[in-house]
Amino acid sequence: MTKHDFLQKFQLSILNDSLHQYQHHTTLKPAAVLIALIEENKQLSVVLTKRASHLKHHPGQISFPGGKMEDFDAGFVSAAIREAEEEIGLNSDNINIVGQLLPYETISGYVVTPIIAFIDKKQNYVIDENEVAEIFHVPLQHFLNVSNHYTVTIERHRKPFSIHFMPFEHHNIWGATAVMLKDLAIQLS
């Protein structure tokens, strides 16, 4: 899928409901992540990170650059861009916002708004080793192929709860990151 194809499909469809049905039972902290897309060889890839193994929350998990909103953030877009700059050195001048997906309530107590953006050109990433262990790209087509989607249903608070997985090479992409990608794939289909 090219950038042009993505824009056409994304802008012509609206996702009114998410596969992610988890609702947290306490007050949530706002957060934002950046679903950064980069065009490589006329195909889009998604920029993902592997979180540092020493982190208290979600160590070693695959995620998008992002984090909790700070009081000085002007909104979700501002928070997502700031976090991407801090975590992987994305230059805000090279980030073109396209839109956003529905917010997600996480088990860890956040309501996360995914912001979708194109990155103009290949970046010279600068990893903040306090937060990120690795940066890698996955072809968007991998996430659009439903044969790469797996779901396990568990019980949480006496209700069924689905956990989504989308393995890629040696990476296990799961949880909120996987369901955001799955919702994006549904919106583009």
Short mmCIF file of N, CA and C in Angstrom, two decimals:
data_model
loop_
_atom_site.label_atom_id
_atom_site.label_comp_id
_atom_site.label_asym_id
_atom_site.label_seq_id
_atom_site.Cartn_x
_atom_site.Cartn_y
_atom_site.Cartn_z
N MET A 1 0.85 -1.18 0.00
CA MET A 1 0.00 0.00 0.00
C MET A 1 0.89 1.24 0.00
N THR A 2 0.61 2.15 -0.91
CA THR A 2 1.37 3.39 -0.99
C THR A 2 0.74 4.44 -0.08
N LYS A 3 1.43 5.55 0.07
CA LYS A 3 0.92 6.67 0.85
C LYS A 3 -0.40 7.17 0.27
N HIS A 4 -0.46 7.29 -1.05
CA HIS A 4 -1.68 7.74 -1.72
C HIS A 4 -2.85 6.79 -1.44
N ASP A 5 -2.62 5.48 -1.57
CA ASP A 5 -3.67 4.48 -1.31
C ASP A 5 -4.14 4.57 0.14
N PHE A 6 -3.19 4.71 1.06
CA PHE A 6 -3.53 4.81 2.48
C PHE A 6 -4.45 6.01 2.72
N LEU A 7 -4.04 7.17 2.22
CA LEU A 7 -4.82 8.38 2.44
C LEU A 7 -6.23 8.25 1.88
N GLN A 8 -6.34 7.67 0.69
CA GLN A 8 -7.65 7.51 0.09
C GLN A 8 -8.54 6.62 0.96
N LYS A 9 -8.03 5.48 1.37
CA LYS A 9 -8.83 4.55 2.18
C LYS A 9 -9.11 5.09 3.57
N PHE A 10 -8.10 5.68 4.19
CA PHE A 10 -8.26 6.17 5.57
C PHE A 10 -9.27 7.30 5.63
N GLN A 11 -9.20 8.21 4.68
CA GLN A 11 -10.07 9.38 4.71
C GLN A 11 -11.50 9.07 4.26
N LEU A 12 -11.71 7.97 3.55
CA LEU A 12 -13.04 7.62 3.08
C LEU A 12 -13.80 6.73 4.06
N SER A 13 -13.14 6.26 5.09
CA SER A 13 -13.81 5.38 6.04
C SER A 13 -13.66 5.95 7.44
N ILE A 14 -14.66 5.67 8.25
CA ILE A 14 -14.64 6.11 9.64
C ILE A 14 -14.87 4.90 10.51
N LEU A 15 -13.98 4.70 11.45
CA LEU A 15 -14.12 3.59 12.39
C LEU A 15 -14.97 4.09 13.56
N ASN A 16 -16.18 3.59 13.66
CA ASN A 16 -17.09 4.04 14.71
C ASN A 16 -16.99 3.21 15.97
N ASP A 17 -16.35 2.06 15.88
CA ASP A 17 -16.25 1.18 17.03
C ASP A 17 -14.92 0.45 16.96
N SER A 18 -14.39 0.15 18.10
CA SER A 18 -13.10 -0.55 18.17
C SER A 18 -13.32 -1.98 18.60
N LEU A 19 -12.41 -2.84 18.23
CA LEU A 19 -12.42 -4.21 18.72
C LEU A 19 -12.10 -4.26 20.20
N HIS A 20 -11.44 -3.22 20.66
CA HIS A 20 -10.99 -3.15 22.05
C HIS A 20 -12.15 -2.72 22.93
N GLN A 21 -12.66 -3.64 23.72
CA GLN A 21 -13.84 -3.36 24.52
C GLN A 21 -13.55 -3.21 26.01
N TYR A 22 -12.28 -3.28 26.39
CA TYR A 22 -11.93 -3.18 27.81
C TYR A 22 -12.26 -1.79 28.33
N GLN A 23 -12.92 -1.75 29.48
CA GLN A 23 -13.19 -0.47 30.12
C GLN A 23 -12.64 -0.54 31.54
N HIS A 24 -11.80 0.42 31.85
CA HIS A 24 -11.13 0.44 33.15
C HIS A 24 -12.11 0.85 34.23
N HIS A 25 -11.88 0.41 35.45
CA HIS A 25 -12.80 0.65 36.56
C HIS A 25 -12.42 1.85 37.44
N THR A 26 -11.34 2.54 37.09
CA THR A 26 -10.92 3.71 37.88
C THR A 26 -10.67 4.89 36.93
N THR A 27 -10.32 6.03 37.50
CA THR A 27 -9.99 7.21 36.70
C THR A 27 -8.73 6.92 35.87
N LEU A 28 -8.76 7.33 34.62
CA LEU A 28 -7.66 7.06 33.71
C LEU A 28 -6.81 8.30 33.47
N LYS A 29 -5.52 8.06 33.22
CA LYS A 29 -4.60 9.14 32.86
C LYS A 29 -4.53 9.23 31.33
N PRO A 30 -4.61 10.43 30.75
CA PRO A 30 -4.55 10.55 29.29
C PRO A 30 -3.13 10.33 28.75
N ALA A 31 -3.06 9.68 27.59
CA ALA A 31 -1.79 9.41 26.93
C ALA A 31 -2.02 9.43 25.42
N ALA A 32 -0.94 9.52 24.67
CA ALA A 32 -1.02 9.48 23.21
C ALA A 32 0.18 8.73 22.66
N VAL A 33 -0.03 8.03 21.55
CA VAL A 33 1.05 7.36 20.84
C VAL A 33 1.04 7.82 19.40
N LEU A 34 2.19 7.68 18.73
CA LEU A 34 2.32 8.07 17.34
C LEU A 34 2.45 6.81 16.49
N ILE A 35 1.46 6.58 15.65
CA ILE A 35 1.56 5.51 14.65
C ILE A 35 2.22 6.15 13.45
N ALA A 36 3.53 6.04 13.41
CA ALA A 36 4.33 6.68 12.36
C ALA A 36 4.48 5.74 11.18
N LEU A 37 4.14 6.24 10.00
CA LEU A 37 4.24 5.47 8.77
C LEU A 37 5.30 6.10 7.88
N ILE A 38 6.11 5.25 7.27
CA ILE A 38 7.17 5.73 6.39
C ILE A 38 7.08 4.95 5.08
N GLU A 39 7.20 5.66 3.96
CA GLU A 39 7.13 4.98 2.66
C GLU A 39 8.52 4.55 2.25
N GLU A 40 8.65 3.25 2.04
CA GLU A 40 9.92 2.65 1.62
C GLU A 40 9.65 1.79 0.40
N ASN A 41 10.31 2.08 -0.71
CA ASN A 41 10.13 1.31 -1.94
C ASN A 41 8.66 1.21 -2.34
N LYS A 42 7.95 2.34 -2.27
CA LYS A 42 6.54 2.46 -2.64
C LYS A 42 5.61 1.60 -1.78
N GLN A 43 6.07 1.23 -0.60
CA GLN A 43 5.25 0.49 0.36
C GLN A 43 5.39 1.16 1.72
N LEU A 44 4.30 1.21 2.46
CA LEU A 44 4.33 1.81 3.78
C LEU A 44 4.80 0.81 4.83
N SER A 45 5.57 1.32 5.78
CA SER A 45 6.00 0.55 6.94
C SER A 45 5.61 1.31 8.20
N VAL A 46 5.40 0.57 9.28
CA VAL A 46 5.05 1.14 10.58
C VAL A 46 6.30 1.17 11.44
N VAL A 47 6.55 2.28 12.11
CA VAL A 47 7.69 2.42 13.01
C VAL A 47 7.26 1.93 14.40
N LEU A 48 7.98 0.95 14.91
CA LEU A 48 7.70 0.40 16.23
C LEU A 48 8.95 0.42 17.09
N THR A 49 8.74 0.38 18.39
CA THR A 49 9.87 0.33 19.31
C THR A 49 9.74 -0.87 20.23
N LYS A 50 10.86 -1.31 20.73
CA LYS A 50 10.88 -2.30 21.81
C LYS A 50 11.28 -1.52 23.06
N ARG A 51 10.43 -1.59 24.07
CA ARG A 51 10.68 -0.83 25.29
C ARG A 51 11.87 -1.42 26.04
N ALA A 52 12.60 -0.57 26.73
CA ALA A 52 13.78 -0.99 27.49
C ALA A 52 13.36 -2.03 28.55
N SER A 53 14.24 -2.98 28.81
CA SER A 53 13.92 -4.08 29.72
C SER A 53 13.91 -3.67 31.19
N HIS A 54 14.49 -2.52 31.53
CA HIS A 54 14.52 -2.09 32.93
C HIS A 54 13.32 -1.25 33.34
N LEU A 55 12.42 -0.95 32.40
CA LEU A 55 11.27 -0.10 32.72
C LEU A 55 10.31 -0.79 33.68
N LYS A 56 9.67 -0.01 34.52
CA LYS A 56 8.72 -0.54 35.50
C LYS A 56 7.44 -1.03 34.81
N HIS A 57 6.96 -0.29 33.81
CA HIS A 57 5.73 -0.64 33.11
C HIS A 57 6.03 -1.17 31.71
N HIS A 58 5.55 -2.32 31.40
CA HIS A 58 5.64 -2.94 30.06
C HIS A 58 7.08 -3.11 29.56
N PRO A 59 8.01 -3.60 30.40
CA PRO A 59 9.39 -3.77 29.93
C PRO A 59 9.47 -4.76 28.78
N GLY A 60 10.27 -4.43 27.78
CA GLY A 60 10.52 -5.32 26.66
C GLY A 60 9.37 -5.47 25.68
N GLN A 61 8.26 -4.81 25.90
CA GLN A 61 7.12 -4.94 25.00
C GLN A 61 7.30 -4.06 23.77
N ILE A 62 6.62 -4.47 22.70
CA ILE A 62 6.63 -3.70 21.46
C ILE A 62 5.55 -2.63 21.57
N SER A 63 5.90 -1.41 21.17
CA SER A 63 4.95 -0.31 21.29
C SER A 63 5.21 0.73 20.22
N PHE A 64 4.31 1.70 20.17
CA PHE A 64 4.53 2.90 19.37
C PHE A 64 5.24 3.91 20.25
N PRO A 65 5.98 4.85 19.67
CA PRO A 65 6.50 5.94 20.49
C PRO A 65 5.32 6.69 21.11
N GLY A 66 5.42 7.03 22.37
CA GLY A 66 4.33 7.76 23.01
C GLY A 66 4.39 7.65 24.51
N GLY A 67 3.44 8.28 25.15
CA GLY A 67 3.39 8.25 26.59
C GLY A 67 2.31 9.16 27.13
N LYS A 68 2.37 9.37 28.44
CA LYS A 68 1.30 10.13 29.08
C LYS A 68 1.40 11.62 28.73
N MET A 69 0.24 12.24 28.72
CA MET A 69 0.18 13.68 28.45
C MET A 69 0.68 14.43 29.67
N GLU A 70 1.39 15.49 29.40
CA GLU A 70 1.87 16.38 30.45
C GLU A 70 1.00 17.63 30.44
N ASP A 71 1.00 18.37 31.55
CA ASP A 71 0.18 19.58 31.66
C ASP A 71 0.49 20.60 30.57
N PHE A 72 1.74 20.63 30.11
CA PHE A 72 2.13 21.62 29.11
C PHE A 72 1.82 21.19 27.67
N ASP A 73 1.36 19.95 27.46
CA ASP A 73 1.01 19.51 26.11
C ASP A 73 -0.27 20.21 25.66
N ALA A 74 -0.28 20.67 24.42
CA ALA A 74 -1.44 21.38 23.87
C ALA A 74 -2.58 20.43 23.53
N GLY A 75 -2.31 19.14 23.48
CA GLY A 75 -3.33 18.15 23.14
C GLY A 75 -2.66 16.82 22.83
N PHE A 76 -3.45 15.88 22.32
CA PHE A 76 -2.94 14.54 22.05
C PHE A 76 -1.86 14.55 20.96
N VAL A 77 -2.06 15.34 19.92
CA VAL A 77 -1.07 15.42 18.84
C VAL A 77 0.25 15.94 19.40
N SER A 78 0.19 16.98 20.18
CA SER A 78 1.39 17.56 20.78
C SER A 78 2.11 16.54 21.66
N ALA A 79 1.35 15.80 22.45
CA ALA A 79 1.96 14.79 23.34
C ALA A 79 2.61 13.67 22.53
N ALA A 80 1.94 13.20 21.50
CA ALA A 80 2.49 12.11 20.68
C ALA A 80 3.78 12.54 19.99
N ILE A 81 3.79 13.76 19.44
CA ILE A 81 4.99 14.25 18.76
C ILE A 81 6.12 14.46 19.77
N ARG A 82 5.82 15.05 20.91
CA ARG A 82 6.85 15.28 21.93
C ARG A 82 7.47 13.96 22.38
N GLU A 83 6.63 12.98 22.64
CA GLU A 83 7.14 11.68 23.08
C GLU A 83 7.98 11.01 22.00
N ALA A 84 7.56 11.13 20.73
CA ALA A 84 8.34 10.54 19.63
C ALA A 84 9.70 11.23 19.49
N GLU A 85 9.72 12.53 19.71
CA GLU A 85 11.00 13.25 19.69
C GLU A 85 11.89 12.78 20.84
N GLU A 86 11.32 12.66 22.03
CA GLU A 86 12.09 12.25 23.21
C GLU A 86 12.59 10.81 23.11
N GLU A 87 11.73 9.90 22.68
CA GLU A 87 12.06 8.47 22.70
C GLU A 87 12.95 8.03 21.56
N ILE A 88 12.66 8.52 20.32
CA ILE A 88 13.40 8.00 19.17
C ILE A 88 13.99 9.11 18.29
N GLY A 89 13.89 10.35 18.73
CA GLY A 89 14.53 11.44 18.01
C GLY A 89 13.85 11.87 16.74
N LEU A 90 12.55 11.57 16.57
CA LEU A 90 11.85 12.04 15.38
C LEU A 90 11.82 13.56 15.38
N ASN A 91 12.14 14.15 14.26
CA ASN A 91 12.11 15.60 14.12
C ASN A 91 10.68 16.01 13.77
N SER A 92 10.09 16.88 14.57
CA SER A 92 8.69 17.28 14.35
C SER A 92 8.46 17.91 12.98
N ASP A 93 9.51 18.48 12.37
CA ASP A 93 9.38 19.05 11.03
C ASP A 93 9.12 17.99 9.98
N ASN A 94 9.45 16.73 10.28
CA ASN A 94 9.28 15.64 9.33
C ASN A 94 8.07 14.78 9.64
N ILE A 95 7.18 15.24 10.52
CA ILE A 95 6.00 14.48 10.91
C ILE A 95 4.77 15.19 10.35
N ASN A 96 4.00 14.48 9.52
CA ASN A 96 2.78 15.02 8.92
C ASN A 96 1.58 14.24 9.46
N ILE A 97 0.80 14.88 10.30
CA ILE A 97 -0.35 14.23 10.94
C ILE A 97 -1.44 13.96 9.91
N VAL A 98 -2.01 12.75 9.96
CA VAL A 98 -3.07 12.32 9.05
C VAL A 98 -4.40 12.27 9.78
N GLY A 99 -4.39 11.80 11.02
CA GLY A 99 -5.64 11.63 11.76
C GLY A 99 -5.39 10.87 13.04
N GLN A 100 -6.45 10.28 13.56
CA GLN A 100 -6.30 9.51 14.79
C GLN A 100 -7.31 8.39 14.80
N LEU A 101 -7.07 7.43 15.66
CA LEU A 101 -8.01 6.33 15.90
C LEU A 101 -8.75 6.62 17.19
N LEU A 102 -9.73 5.79 17.47
CA LEU A 102 -10.47 5.93 18.72
C LEU A 102 -9.55 5.71 19.91
N PRO A 103 -9.81 6.34 21.05
CA PRO A 103 -8.99 6.13 22.25
C PRO A 103 -9.18 4.73 22.81
N TYR A 104 -8.15 4.26 23.53
CA TYR A 104 -8.13 2.92 24.12
C TYR A 104 -7.90 3.02 25.62
N GLU A 105 -8.71 2.32 26.37
CA GLU A 105 -8.49 2.21 27.80
C GLU A 105 -7.61 1.00 28.05
N THR A 106 -6.53 1.20 28.79
CA THR A 106 -5.60 0.10 29.03
C THR A 106 -5.72 -0.43 30.46
N ILE A 107 -5.32 -1.66 30.62
CA ILE A 107 -5.33 -2.29 31.93
C ILE A 107 -4.44 -1.53 32.91
N SER A 108 -3.40 -0.88 32.39
CA SER A 108 -2.46 -0.16 33.25
C SER A 108 -2.96 1.23 33.67
N GLY A 109 -4.20 1.59 33.29
CA GLY A 109 -4.80 2.82 33.80
C GLY A 109 -4.68 4.06 32.94
N TYR A 110 -4.49 3.88 31.64
CA TYR A 110 -4.39 5.01 30.72
C TYR A 110 -5.51 4.96 29.69
N VAL A 111 -5.89 6.11 29.20
CA VAL A 111 -6.73 6.20 28.01
C VAL A 111 -5.81 6.78 26.94
N VAL A 112 -5.50 5.95 25.93
CA VAL A 112 -4.48 6.26 24.94
C VAL A 112 -5.13 6.64 23.61
N THR A 113 -4.74 7.79 23.08
CA THR A 113 -5.22 8.22 21.76
C THR A 113 -4.11 7.99 20.74
N PRO A 114 -4.35 7.11 19.75
CA PRO A 114 -3.36 6.88 18.69
C PRO A 114 -3.45 7.96 17.61
N ILE A 115 -2.34 8.61 17.35
CA ILE A 115 -2.24 9.65 16.33
C ILE A 115 -1.49 9.04 15.14
N ILE A 116 -2.05 9.17 13.96
CA ILE A 116 -1.44 8.58 12.76
C ILE A 116 -0.73 9.69 11.98
N ALA A 117 0.50 9.39 11.56
CA ALA A 117 1.29 10.39 10.84
C ALA A 117 2.19 9.73 9.81
N PHE A 118 2.53 10.49 8.79
CA PHE A 118 3.56 10.09 7.85
C PHE A 118 4.86 10.77 8.23
N ILE A 119 5.93 10.05 8.04
CA ILE A 119 7.26 10.62 8.22
C ILE A 119 7.78 10.88 6.81
N ASP A 120 8.19 12.12 6.54
CA ASP A 120 8.56 12.53 5.20
C ASP A 120 9.69 11.73 4.58
N LYS A 121 10.69 11.42 5.36
CA LYS A 121 11.86 10.75 4.80
C LYS A 121 12.46 9.84 5.86
N LYS A 122 13.37 9.01 5.43
CA LYS A 122 14.04 8.11 6.38
C LYS A 122 14.71 8.95 7.47
N GLN A 123 14.49 8.57 8.68
CA GLN A 123 14.97 9.33 9.83
C GLN A 123 16.33 8.83 10.32
N ASN A 124 17.07 9.70 10.92
CA ASN A 124 18.23 9.32 11.69
C ASN A 124 17.76 9.25 13.14
N TYR A 125 17.36 8.07 13.55
CA TYR A 125 16.79 7.91 14.88
C TYR A 125 17.86 8.13 15.96
N VAL A 126 17.42 8.67 17.07
CA VAL A 126 18.26 8.83 18.25
C VAL A 126 17.49 8.18 19.40
N ILE A 127 17.96 7.01 19.82
CA ILE A 127 17.26 6.24 20.84
C ILE A 127 17.56 6.79 22.23
N ASP A 128 16.50 7.02 23.01
CA ASP A 128 16.66 7.31 24.43
C ASP A 128 16.72 5.95 25.13
N GLU A 129 17.92 5.53 25.49
CA GLU A 129 18.11 4.19 26.05
C GLU A 129 17.44 4.01 27.40
N ASN A 130 17.01 5.09 28.03
CA ASN A 130 16.25 4.96 29.27
C ASN A 130 14.85 4.43 28.99
N GLU A 131 14.38 4.57 27.75
CA GLU A 131 13.02 4.14 27.42
C GLU A 131 12.94 3.09 26.32
N VAL A 132 13.87 3.12 25.37
CA VAL A 132 13.76 2.30 24.17
C VAL A 132 15.00 1.44 23.99
N ALA A 133 14.78 0.16 23.68
CA ALA A 133 15.89 -0.75 23.41
C ALA A 133 16.15 -0.90 21.92
N GLU A 134 15.10 -0.74 21.10
CA GLU A 134 15.23 -1.01 19.67
C GLU A 134 14.14 -0.27 18.91
N ILE A 135 14.46 0.14 17.68
CA ILE A 135 13.50 0.71 16.73
C ILE A 135 13.52 -0.19 15.50
N PHE A 136 12.35 -0.52 14.99
CA PHE A 136 12.30 -1.33 13.78
C PHE A 136 11.05 -0.97 12.97
N HIS A 137 11.07 -1.34 11.69
CA HIS A 137 9.95 -1.08 10.78
C HIS A 137 9.31 -2.40 10.41
N VAL A 138 7.98 -2.40 10.32
CA VAL A 138 7.23 -3.57 9.87
C VAL A 138 6.37 -3.11 8.69
N PRO A 139 6.41 -3.85 7.58
CA PRO A 139 5.55 -3.46 6.45
C PRO A 139 4.08 -3.41 6.90
N LEU A 140 3.39 -2.32 6.55
CA LEU A 140 1.98 -2.19 6.89
C LEU A 140 1.19 -3.39 6.36
N GLN A 141 1.59 -3.91 5.22
CA GLN A 141 0.90 -5.04 4.62
C GLN A 141 0.83 -6.24 5.57
N HIS A 142 1.84 -6.41 6.41
CA HIS A 142 1.84 -7.50 7.40
C HIS A 142 0.62 -7.39 8.31
N PHE A 143 0.29 -6.17 8.73
CA PHE A 143 -0.84 -5.96 9.63
C PHE A 143 -2.18 -5.98 8.91
N LEU A 144 -2.18 -5.71 7.61
CA LEU A 144 -3.40 -5.76 6.82
C LEU A 144 -3.81 -7.19 6.50
N ASN A 145 -2.87 -8.11 6.56
CA ASN A 145 -3.13 -9.52 6.27
C ASN A 145 -3.72 -10.19 7.51
N VAL A 146 -5.01 -10.53 7.46
CA VAL A 146 -5.69 -11.07 8.64
C VAL A 146 -5.13 -12.42 9.09
N SER A 147 -4.40 -13.11 8.24
CA SER A 147 -3.80 -14.38 8.68
C SER A 147 -2.68 -14.15 9.70
N ASN A 148 -2.26 -12.89 9.88
CA ASN A 148 -1.25 -12.55 10.88
C ASN A 148 -1.88 -12.07 12.19
N HIS A 149 -3.20 -12.12 12.31
CA HIS A 149 -3.93 -11.66 13.50
C HIS A 149 -4.31 -12.86 14.35
N TYR A 150 -4.00 -12.81 15.63
CA TYR A 150 -4.37 -13.87 16.57
C TYR A 150 -5.05 -13.23 17.77
N THR A 151 -6.01 -13.95 18.34
CA THR A 151 -6.73 -13.45 19.51
C THR A 151 -6.88 -14.57 20.53
N VAL A 152 -6.65 -14.22 21.78
CA VAL A 152 -6.88 -15.13 22.90
C VAL A 152 -7.87 -14.43 23.82
N THR A 153 -8.88 -15.17 24.26
CA THR A 153 -9.86 -14.59 25.17
C THR A 153 -9.61 -15.10 26.58
N ILE A 154 -9.52 -14.16 27.52
CA ILE A 154 -9.34 -14.50 28.92
C ILE A 154 -10.50 -13.88 29.71
N GLU A 155 -10.56 -14.19 30.98
CA GLU A 155 -11.56 -13.57 31.84
C GLU A 155 -10.89 -12.58 32.76
N ARG A 156 -11.46 -11.39 32.84
CA ARG A 156 -10.95 -10.34 33.73
C ARG A 156 -12.15 -9.66 34.37
N HIS A 157 -12.16 -9.60 35.68
CA HIS A 157 -13.31 -9.06 36.42
C HIS A 157 -14.61 -9.75 36.00
N ARG A 158 -14.51 -11.06 35.82
CA ARG A 158 -15.67 -11.92 35.48
C ARG A 158 -16.29 -11.60 34.13
N LYS A 159 -15.52 -10.98 33.25
CA LYS A 159 -15.99 -10.68 31.90
C LYS A 159 -14.95 -11.17 30.91
N PRO A 160 -15.40 -11.64 29.73
CA PRO A 160 -14.42 -12.04 28.71
C PRO A 160 -13.65 -10.83 28.19
N PHE A 161 -12.38 -11.02 27.95
CA PHE A 161 -11.50 -9.95 27.49
C PHE A 161 -10.57 -10.54 26.43
N SER A 162 -10.53 -9.92 25.27
CA SER A 162 -9.70 -10.41 24.16
C SER A 162 -8.34 -9.74 24.17
N ILE A 163 -7.32 -10.56 24.00
CA ILE A 163 -5.95 -10.05 23.85
C ILE A 163 -5.52 -10.38 22.42
N HIS A 164 -5.07 -9.35 21.72
CA HIS A 164 -4.70 -9.50 20.31
C HIS A 164 -3.18 -9.63 20.17
N PHE A 165 -2.76 -10.43 19.19
CA PHE A 165 -1.35 -10.69 18.89
C PHE A 165 -1.14 -10.57 17.38
N MET A 166 0.02 -10.02 16.99
CA MET A 166 0.42 -9.95 15.58
C MET A 166 1.93 -10.17 15.50
N PRO A 167 2.39 -11.40 15.65
CA PRO A 167 3.84 -11.64 15.64
C PRO A 167 4.46 -11.22 14.31
N PHE A 168 5.69 -10.71 14.39
CA PHE A 168 6.46 -10.37 13.19
C PHE A 168 7.91 -10.73 13.45
N GLU A 169 8.43 -11.63 12.62
CA GLU A 169 9.80 -12.13 12.80
C GLU A 169 9.99 -12.55 14.25
N HIS A 170 10.97 -12.00 14.96
CA HIS A 170 11.20 -12.41 16.35
C HIS A 170 10.47 -11.53 17.36
N HIS A 171 9.60 -10.64 16.88
CA HIS A 171 8.88 -9.73 17.76
C HIS A 171 7.45 -10.22 18.01
N ASN A 172 7.02 -10.18 19.26
CA ASN A 172 5.65 -10.50 19.61
C ASN A 172 4.91 -9.20 19.87
N ILE A 173 4.16 -8.76 18.88
CA ILE A 173 3.40 -7.51 18.98
C ILE A 173 2.03 -7.89 19.52
N TRP A 174 1.68 -7.35 20.69
CA TRP A 174 0.43 -7.77 21.32
C TRP A 174 -0.18 -6.63 22.13
N GLY A 175 -1.34 -6.91 22.72
CA GLY A 175 -1.99 -5.95 23.61
C GLY A 175 -2.51 -4.73 22.87
N ALA A 176 -2.39 -3.57 23.51
CA ALA A 176 -2.92 -2.33 22.96
C ALA A 176 -2.31 -2.01 21.59
N THR A 177 -1.02 -2.26 21.42
CA THR A 177 -0.37 -1.99 20.14
C THR A 177 -1.01 -2.83 19.04
N ALA A 178 -1.22 -4.12 19.29
CA ALA A 178 -1.81 -5.00 18.29
C ALA A 178 -3.25 -4.62 17.98
N VAL A 179 -4.03 -4.27 19.00
CA VAL A 179 -5.43 -3.95 18.72
C VAL A 179 -5.54 -2.62 17.98
N MET A 180 -4.65 -1.68 18.24
CA MET A 180 -4.66 -0.43 17.47
C MET A 180 -4.35 -0.72 16.00
N LEU A 181 -3.38 -1.59 15.76
CA LEU A 181 -3.04 -1.97 14.39
C LEU A 181 -4.19 -2.73 13.73
N LYS A 182 -4.86 -3.56 14.50
CA LYS A 182 -6.01 -4.31 13.96
C LYS A 182 -7.14 -3.35 13.60
N ASP A 183 -7.42 -2.38 14.46
CA ASP A 183 -8.44 -1.38 14.15
C ASP A 183 -8.06 -0.58 12.90
N LEU A 184 -6.79 -0.23 12.79
CA LEU A 184 -6.33 0.49 11.59
C LEU A 184 -6.55 -0.37 10.35
N ALA A 185 -6.22 -1.66 10.43
CA ALA A 185 -6.40 -2.57 9.30
C ALA A 185 -7.87 -2.65 8.91
N ILE A 186 -8.77 -2.70 9.90
CA ILE A 186 -10.20 -2.76 9.61
C ILE A 186 -10.64 -1.47 8.92
N GLN A 187 -10.16 -0.34 9.40
CA GLN A 187 -10.53 0.93 8.80
C GLN A 187 -10.05 1.03 7.35
N LEU A 188 -8.93 0.41 7.05
CA LEU A 188 -8.36 0.48 5.70
C LEU A 188 -8.94 -0.58 4.75
N SER A 189 -9.68 -1.54 5.30
CA SER A 189 -10.18 -2.64 4.45
C SER A 189 -11.47 -2.27 3.74
#
